[in-house]
C-alpha cells in the first residue's frame, strides 16, 4: 500500500517538476535575488558589490521625491482603472448578455482591442491623439478635442486611462460574460414575476451570483494596474518631465538609465512587491467575505 502511494506521488512529481523548474528559474530565483541585491550597491554590471543594509530603502523614502511622485501617480491610476475598467466591462457584459442576436459580433468587437499588443496600441493612439483628434477639432469646430493630449500633465493622465481601458476592458468583459451565463434564468424570471425591475434583478439576483467573477477581475485589474509600463512608455514616456511616470518606469530608469543603480532599483522593486502583496491580500480577503455573504 505504501509503495503504491509512493509511486503515485512520484508520478505526480514527475509531471509537475518541469513546470516547477521553469517557475523557479524565471520567478522564484529572480525574486529572491532581487531581495538580496536590494541590500547592496550593485550596479548590475560588475561582480563586486558591497552590502549596505537598508540604506537603499532609507534613501528612496527620504531622498527620492521622484519615486514618491511615481508611487502616487501609480496609486491614482490603480483607483481609476479598478473602478472604470470593471464598471465598463460589467456594463458591456450585461448589454451583450441581453442581446438575443449578434452576441458573437459584439463580443468580438469589444474583445478585439485586447488582441493587439499594448505597446502597438500605445503607438497607434499616439498618432490619434497628436494627428487625428486635432484635425477633427479643426474640421468639426469641436474645441473639446483640441487638447494637448500627451503634452499637458493633467490631460495626459486621462489619455493613458483611455488607452488602458480600450485595451483591457474586453478581457474583463469576457470573464463577466462567462459568469453571467452561469446565472440560472429561472431565478431572474422568478424575480421579474415577483415585480422586480431590470435594475433590481441585476442588483439582488445577478450581482450576488457573480461575486466570484468580480473577485477575479478586481485581482487581475489591481495587479495589472500596479505593474503598468508599456502603455505609459509608448504614449508619454513618463513625460512631460516625470509628470506621468509610473513606479515601474521609475524602477526601469533607475536600473538602466540612471548610472545603472541596480541595487537601488531592486529596493524599489521590493517596495512595489510589498505594496502589491498587501493590496492583493486585502482585496481577496474582502471579496471572499462578500462571496460567502452572497
Short mmCIF file of N, CA and C in Angstrom, two decimals, residues 93-171:
data_model
loop_
_atom_site.label_atom_id
_atom_site.label_comp_id
_atom_site.label_asym_id
_atom_site.label_seq_id
_atom_site.Cartn_x
_atom_site.Cartn_y
_atom_site.Cartn_z
N UNK A 93 -20.84 43.52 -20.55
CA UNK A 93 -21.23 42.11 -20.43
C UNK A 93 -22.74 41.98 -20.26
N UNK A 94 -23.33 42.83 -19.44
CA UNK A 94 -24.78 42.80 -19.25
C UNK A 94 -25.50 43.16 -20.55
N UNK A 95 -24.98 44.17 -21.24
CA UNK A 95 -25.57 44.58 -22.52
C UNK A 95 -25.55 43.43 -23.53
N UNK A 96 -24.40 42.77 -23.66
CA UNK A 96 -24.27 41.68 -24.64
C UNK A 96 -25.14 40.49 -24.24
N UNK A 97 -25.20 40.21 -22.95
CA UNK A 97 -25.97 39.07 -22.47
C UNK A 97 -27.47 39.24 -22.74
N UNK A 98 -27.92 40.48 -22.78
CA UNK A 98 -29.36 40.73 -23.01
C UNK A 98 -29.71 40.73 -24.50
N UNK A 99 -28.70 40.65 -25.38
CA UNK A 99 -28.99 40.63 -26.81
C UNK A 99 -29.44 39.23 -27.21
N UNK A 100 -30.52 39.15 -27.95
CA UNK A 100 -30.96 37.86 -28.46
C UNK A 100 -30.21 37.47 -29.73
N UNK A 101 -29.76 38.48 -30.45
CA UNK A 101 -28.98 38.23 -31.66
C UNK A 101 -27.67 39.01 -31.58
N UNK A 102 -26.78 38.67 -32.45
CA UNK A 102 -25.49 39.38 -32.62
C UNK A 102 -24.63 39.40 -31.35
N UNK A 103 -24.82 38.43 -30.45
CA UNK A 103 -23.95 38.36 -29.28
C UNK A 103 -22.49 38.16 -29.70
N UNK A 104 -22.29 37.24 -30.65
CA UNK A 104 -20.93 36.95 -31.10
C UNK A 104 -20.26 38.16 -31.72
N UNK A 105 -21.03 38.95 -32.47
CA UNK A 105 -20.47 40.14 -33.12
C UNK A 105 -20.00 41.14 -32.09
N UNK A 106 -20.86 41.47 -31.12
CA UNK A 106 -20.49 42.44 -30.09
C UNK A 106 -19.33 41.93 -29.23
N UNK A 107 -19.35 40.65 -28.91
CA UNK A 107 -18.29 40.07 -28.11
C UNK A 107 -16.95 40.19 -28.82
N UNK A 108 -16.97 39.93 -30.13
CA UNK A 108 -15.73 40.02 -30.91
C UNK A 108 -15.24 41.46 -31.02
N UNK A 109 -16.16 42.39 -31.27
CA UNK A 109 -15.79 43.79 -31.43
C UNK A 109 -15.16 44.37 -30.16
N UNK A 110 -15.75 44.08 -29.01
CA UNK A 110 -15.26 44.65 -27.77
C UNK A 110 -13.99 43.94 -27.28
N UNK A 111 -13.82 42.67 -27.68
CA UNK A 111 -12.63 41.94 -27.23
C UNK A 111 -11.44 42.18 -28.15
N UNK A 112 -11.70 42.59 -29.38
CA UNK A 112 -10.63 42.72 -30.37
C UNK A 112 -9.46 43.59 -29.93
N UNK A 113 -9.67 44.75 -29.27
CA UNK A 113 -8.50 45.55 -28.85
C UNK A 113 -7.54 44.81 -27.93
N UNK A 114 -8.07 43.83 -27.18
CA UNK A 114 -7.21 43.06 -26.28
C UNK A 114 -6.24 42.18 -27.04
N UNK A 115 -6.54 41.89 -28.29
CA UNK A 115 -5.68 41.04 -29.10
C UNK A 115 -4.49 41.81 -29.67
N UNK A 116 -4.53 43.13 -29.57
CA UNK A 116 -3.44 43.96 -30.07
C UNK A 116 -2.42 44.19 -28.95
N UNK A 117 -1.17 44.11 -29.28
CA UNK A 117 -0.11 44.36 -28.30
C UNK A 117 -0.29 45.73 -27.66
N UNK A 118 -0.04 45.80 -26.34
CA UNK A 118 -0.24 47.06 -25.62
C UNK A 118 0.65 48.16 -26.17
N UNK A 119 1.90 47.84 -26.48
CA UNK A 119 2.81 48.87 -26.97
C UNK A 119 2.39 49.34 -28.37
N UNK A 120 1.86 48.42 -29.19
CA UNK A 120 1.35 48.81 -30.50
C UNK A 120 0.12 49.71 -30.35
N UNK A 121 -0.74 49.36 -29.41
CA UNK A 121 -1.92 50.20 -29.14
C UNK A 121 -1.50 51.60 -28.72
N UNK A 122 -0.45 51.67 -27.88
CA UNK A 122 0.03 52.97 -27.41
C UNK A 122 0.55 53.82 -28.56
N UNK A 123 1.32 53.22 -29.46
CA UNK A 123 1.83 53.96 -30.61
C UNK A 123 0.69 54.39 -31.55
N UNK A 124 -0.30 53.51 -31.70
CA UNK A 124 -1.43 53.83 -32.55
C UNK A 124 -2.22 55.00 -31.98
N UNK A 125 -2.45 54.98 -30.67
CA UNK A 125 -3.19 56.06 -30.03
C UNK A 125 -2.37 57.35 -29.96
N UNK A 126 -1.06 57.24 -29.96
CA UNK A 126 -0.22 58.43 -30.02
C UNK A 126 -0.50 59.20 -31.31
N UNK A 127 -0.62 58.45 -32.40
CA UNK A 127 -0.95 59.08 -33.69
C UNK A 127 -2.35 59.70 -33.63
N UNK A 128 -3.30 59.01 -33.02
CA UNK A 128 -4.67 59.53 -32.92
C UNK A 128 -4.70 60.82 -32.11
N UNK A 129 -4.01 60.81 -30.96
CA UNK A 129 -4.01 61.99 -30.09
C UNK A 129 -3.29 63.18 -30.73
N UNK A 130 -2.21 62.91 -31.44
CA UNK A 130 -1.38 64.00 -31.96
C UNK A 130 -1.79 64.48 -33.34
N UNK A 131 -2.44 63.60 -34.12
CA UNK A 131 -2.77 63.97 -35.50
C UNK A 131 -4.27 63.96 -35.79
N UNK A 132 -4.94 62.90 -35.40
CA UNK A 132 -6.34 62.73 -35.80
C UNK A 132 -7.27 63.66 -35.04
N UNK A 133 -7.18 63.67 -33.72
CA UNK A 133 -8.10 64.49 -32.93
C UNK A 133 -7.94 65.99 -33.19
N UNK A 134 -6.72 66.52 -33.31
CA UNK A 134 -6.62 67.95 -33.66
C UNK A 134 -7.26 68.27 -35.01
N UNK A 135 -7.11 67.35 -35.97
CA UNK A 135 -7.74 67.57 -37.29
C UNK A 135 -9.26 67.55 -37.19
N UNK A 136 -9.78 66.61 -36.39
CA UNK A 136 -11.23 66.56 -36.20
C UNK A 136 -11.74 67.82 -35.50
N UNK A 137 -10.96 68.29 -34.51
CA UNK A 137 -11.36 69.51 -33.81
C UNK A 137 -11.42 70.70 -34.76
N UNK A 138 -10.47 70.74 -35.70
CA UNK A 138 -10.45 71.85 -36.66
C UNK A 138 -11.58 71.74 -37.68
N UNK A 139 -11.83 70.51 -38.17
CA UNK A 139 -12.85 70.33 -39.20
C UNK A 139 -14.26 70.49 -38.63
N UNK A 140 -14.46 69.97 -37.40
CA UNK A 140 -15.80 69.98 -36.81
C UNK A 140 -16.04 71.15 -35.88
N UNK A 141 -15.02 71.95 -35.67
CA UNK A 141 -15.11 73.08 -34.73
C UNK A 141 -15.54 72.60 -33.35
N UNK A 142 -14.96 71.48 -32.95
CA UNK A 142 -15.28 70.88 -31.65
C UNK A 142 -14.06 71.06 -30.75
N UNK A 143 -14.08 72.12 -29.95
CA UNK A 143 -12.90 72.53 -29.20
C UNK A 143 -12.47 71.50 -28.15
N UNK A 144 -13.40 70.67 -27.69
CA UNK A 144 -13.05 69.68 -26.66
C UNK A 144 -11.97 68.72 -27.13
N UNK A 145 -11.95 68.46 -28.44
CA UNK A 145 -10.95 67.54 -28.99
C UNK A 145 -9.59 68.21 -29.17
N UNK A 146 -9.58 69.53 -29.14
CA UNK A 146 -8.34 70.27 -29.36
C UNK A 146 -7.61 70.43 -28.02
N UNK A 147 -6.92 69.38 -27.61
CA UNK A 147 -6.21 69.34 -26.33
C UNK A 147 -4.77 68.92 -26.55
N UNK A 148 -3.93 69.26 -25.60
CA UNK A 148 -2.57 68.72 -25.57
C UNK A 148 -2.65 67.36 -24.88
N UNK A 149 -3.12 66.37 -25.62
CA UNK A 149 -3.45 65.08 -25.04
C UNK A 149 -2.25 64.41 -24.37
N UNK A 150 -1.08 64.61 -24.93
CA UNK A 150 0.11 63.96 -24.38
C UNK A 150 1.11 64.96 -23.81
N UNK A 151 0.87 66.25 -24.01
CA UNK A 151 1.80 67.26 -23.55
C UNK A 151 1.39 67.97 -22.28
N UNK A 152 0.12 67.90 -21.93
CA UNK A 152 -0.38 68.53 -20.72
C UNK A 152 -0.48 67.47 -19.62
N UNK A 153 0.22 67.65 -18.50
CA UNK A 153 0.21 66.63 -17.44
C UNK A 153 -1.19 66.26 -16.96
N UNK A 154 -2.10 67.24 -16.90
CA UNK A 154 -3.46 66.96 -16.43
C UNK A 154 -4.24 66.14 -17.44
N UNK A 155 -4.05 66.44 -18.70
CA UNK A 155 -4.81 65.74 -19.75
C UNK A 155 -4.16 64.39 -20.07
N UNK A 156 -2.85 64.32 -20.02
CA UNK A 156 -2.15 63.08 -20.41
C UNK A 156 -2.51 61.92 -19.50
N UNK A 157 -2.82 62.20 -18.25
CA UNK A 157 -3.25 61.12 -17.35
C UNK A 157 -4.51 60.47 -17.89
N UNK A 158 -5.47 61.28 -18.33
CA UNK A 158 -6.72 60.73 -18.86
C UNK A 158 -6.51 60.06 -20.21
N UNK A 159 -5.52 60.52 -20.97
CA UNK A 159 -5.16 59.84 -22.22
C UNK A 159 -4.68 58.43 -21.93
N UNK A 160 -3.86 58.30 -20.89
CA UNK A 160 -3.36 56.97 -20.50
C UNK A 160 -4.51 56.08 -20.05
N UNK A 161 -5.45 56.65 -19.29
CA UNK A 161 -6.61 55.89 -18.83
C UNK A 161 -7.45 55.41 -20.02
N UNK A 162 -7.67 56.29 -20.99
CA UNK A 162 -8.48 55.95 -22.17
C UNK A 162 -7.87 54.76 -22.91
N UNK A 163 -6.57 54.82 -23.17
CA UNK A 163 -5.91 53.74 -23.91
C UNK A 163 -5.90 52.45 -23.09
N UNK A 164 -5.66 52.56 -21.80
CA UNK A 164 -5.65 51.37 -20.95
C UNK A 164 -7.02 50.70 -20.93
N UNK A 165 -8.07 51.51 -20.85
CA UNK A 165 -9.43 50.95 -20.86
C UNK A 165 -9.74 50.33 -22.22
N UNK A 166 -9.38 51.01 -23.27
CA UNK A 166 -9.63 50.49 -24.62
C UNK A 166 -8.96 49.14 -24.81
N UNK A 167 -7.79 48.99 -24.24
CA UNK A 167 -7.02 47.78 -24.43
C UNK A 167 -7.42 46.65 -23.48
N UNK A 168 -7.93 46.99 -22.29
CA UNK A 168 -8.13 45.96 -21.28
C UNK A 168 -9.55 45.61 -20.92
N UNK A 169 -10.51 46.44 -21.30
CA UNK A 169 -11.90 46.19 -20.90
C UNK A 169 -12.43 44.88 -21.49
N UNK A 170 -12.04 44.59 -22.72
CA UNK A 170 -12.57 43.40 -23.40
C UNK A 170 -12.27 42.11 -22.66
N UNK A 171 -11.09 42.01 -22.08
CA UNK A 171 -10.71 40.79 -21.36
C UNK A 171 -11.58 40.60 -20.13
#
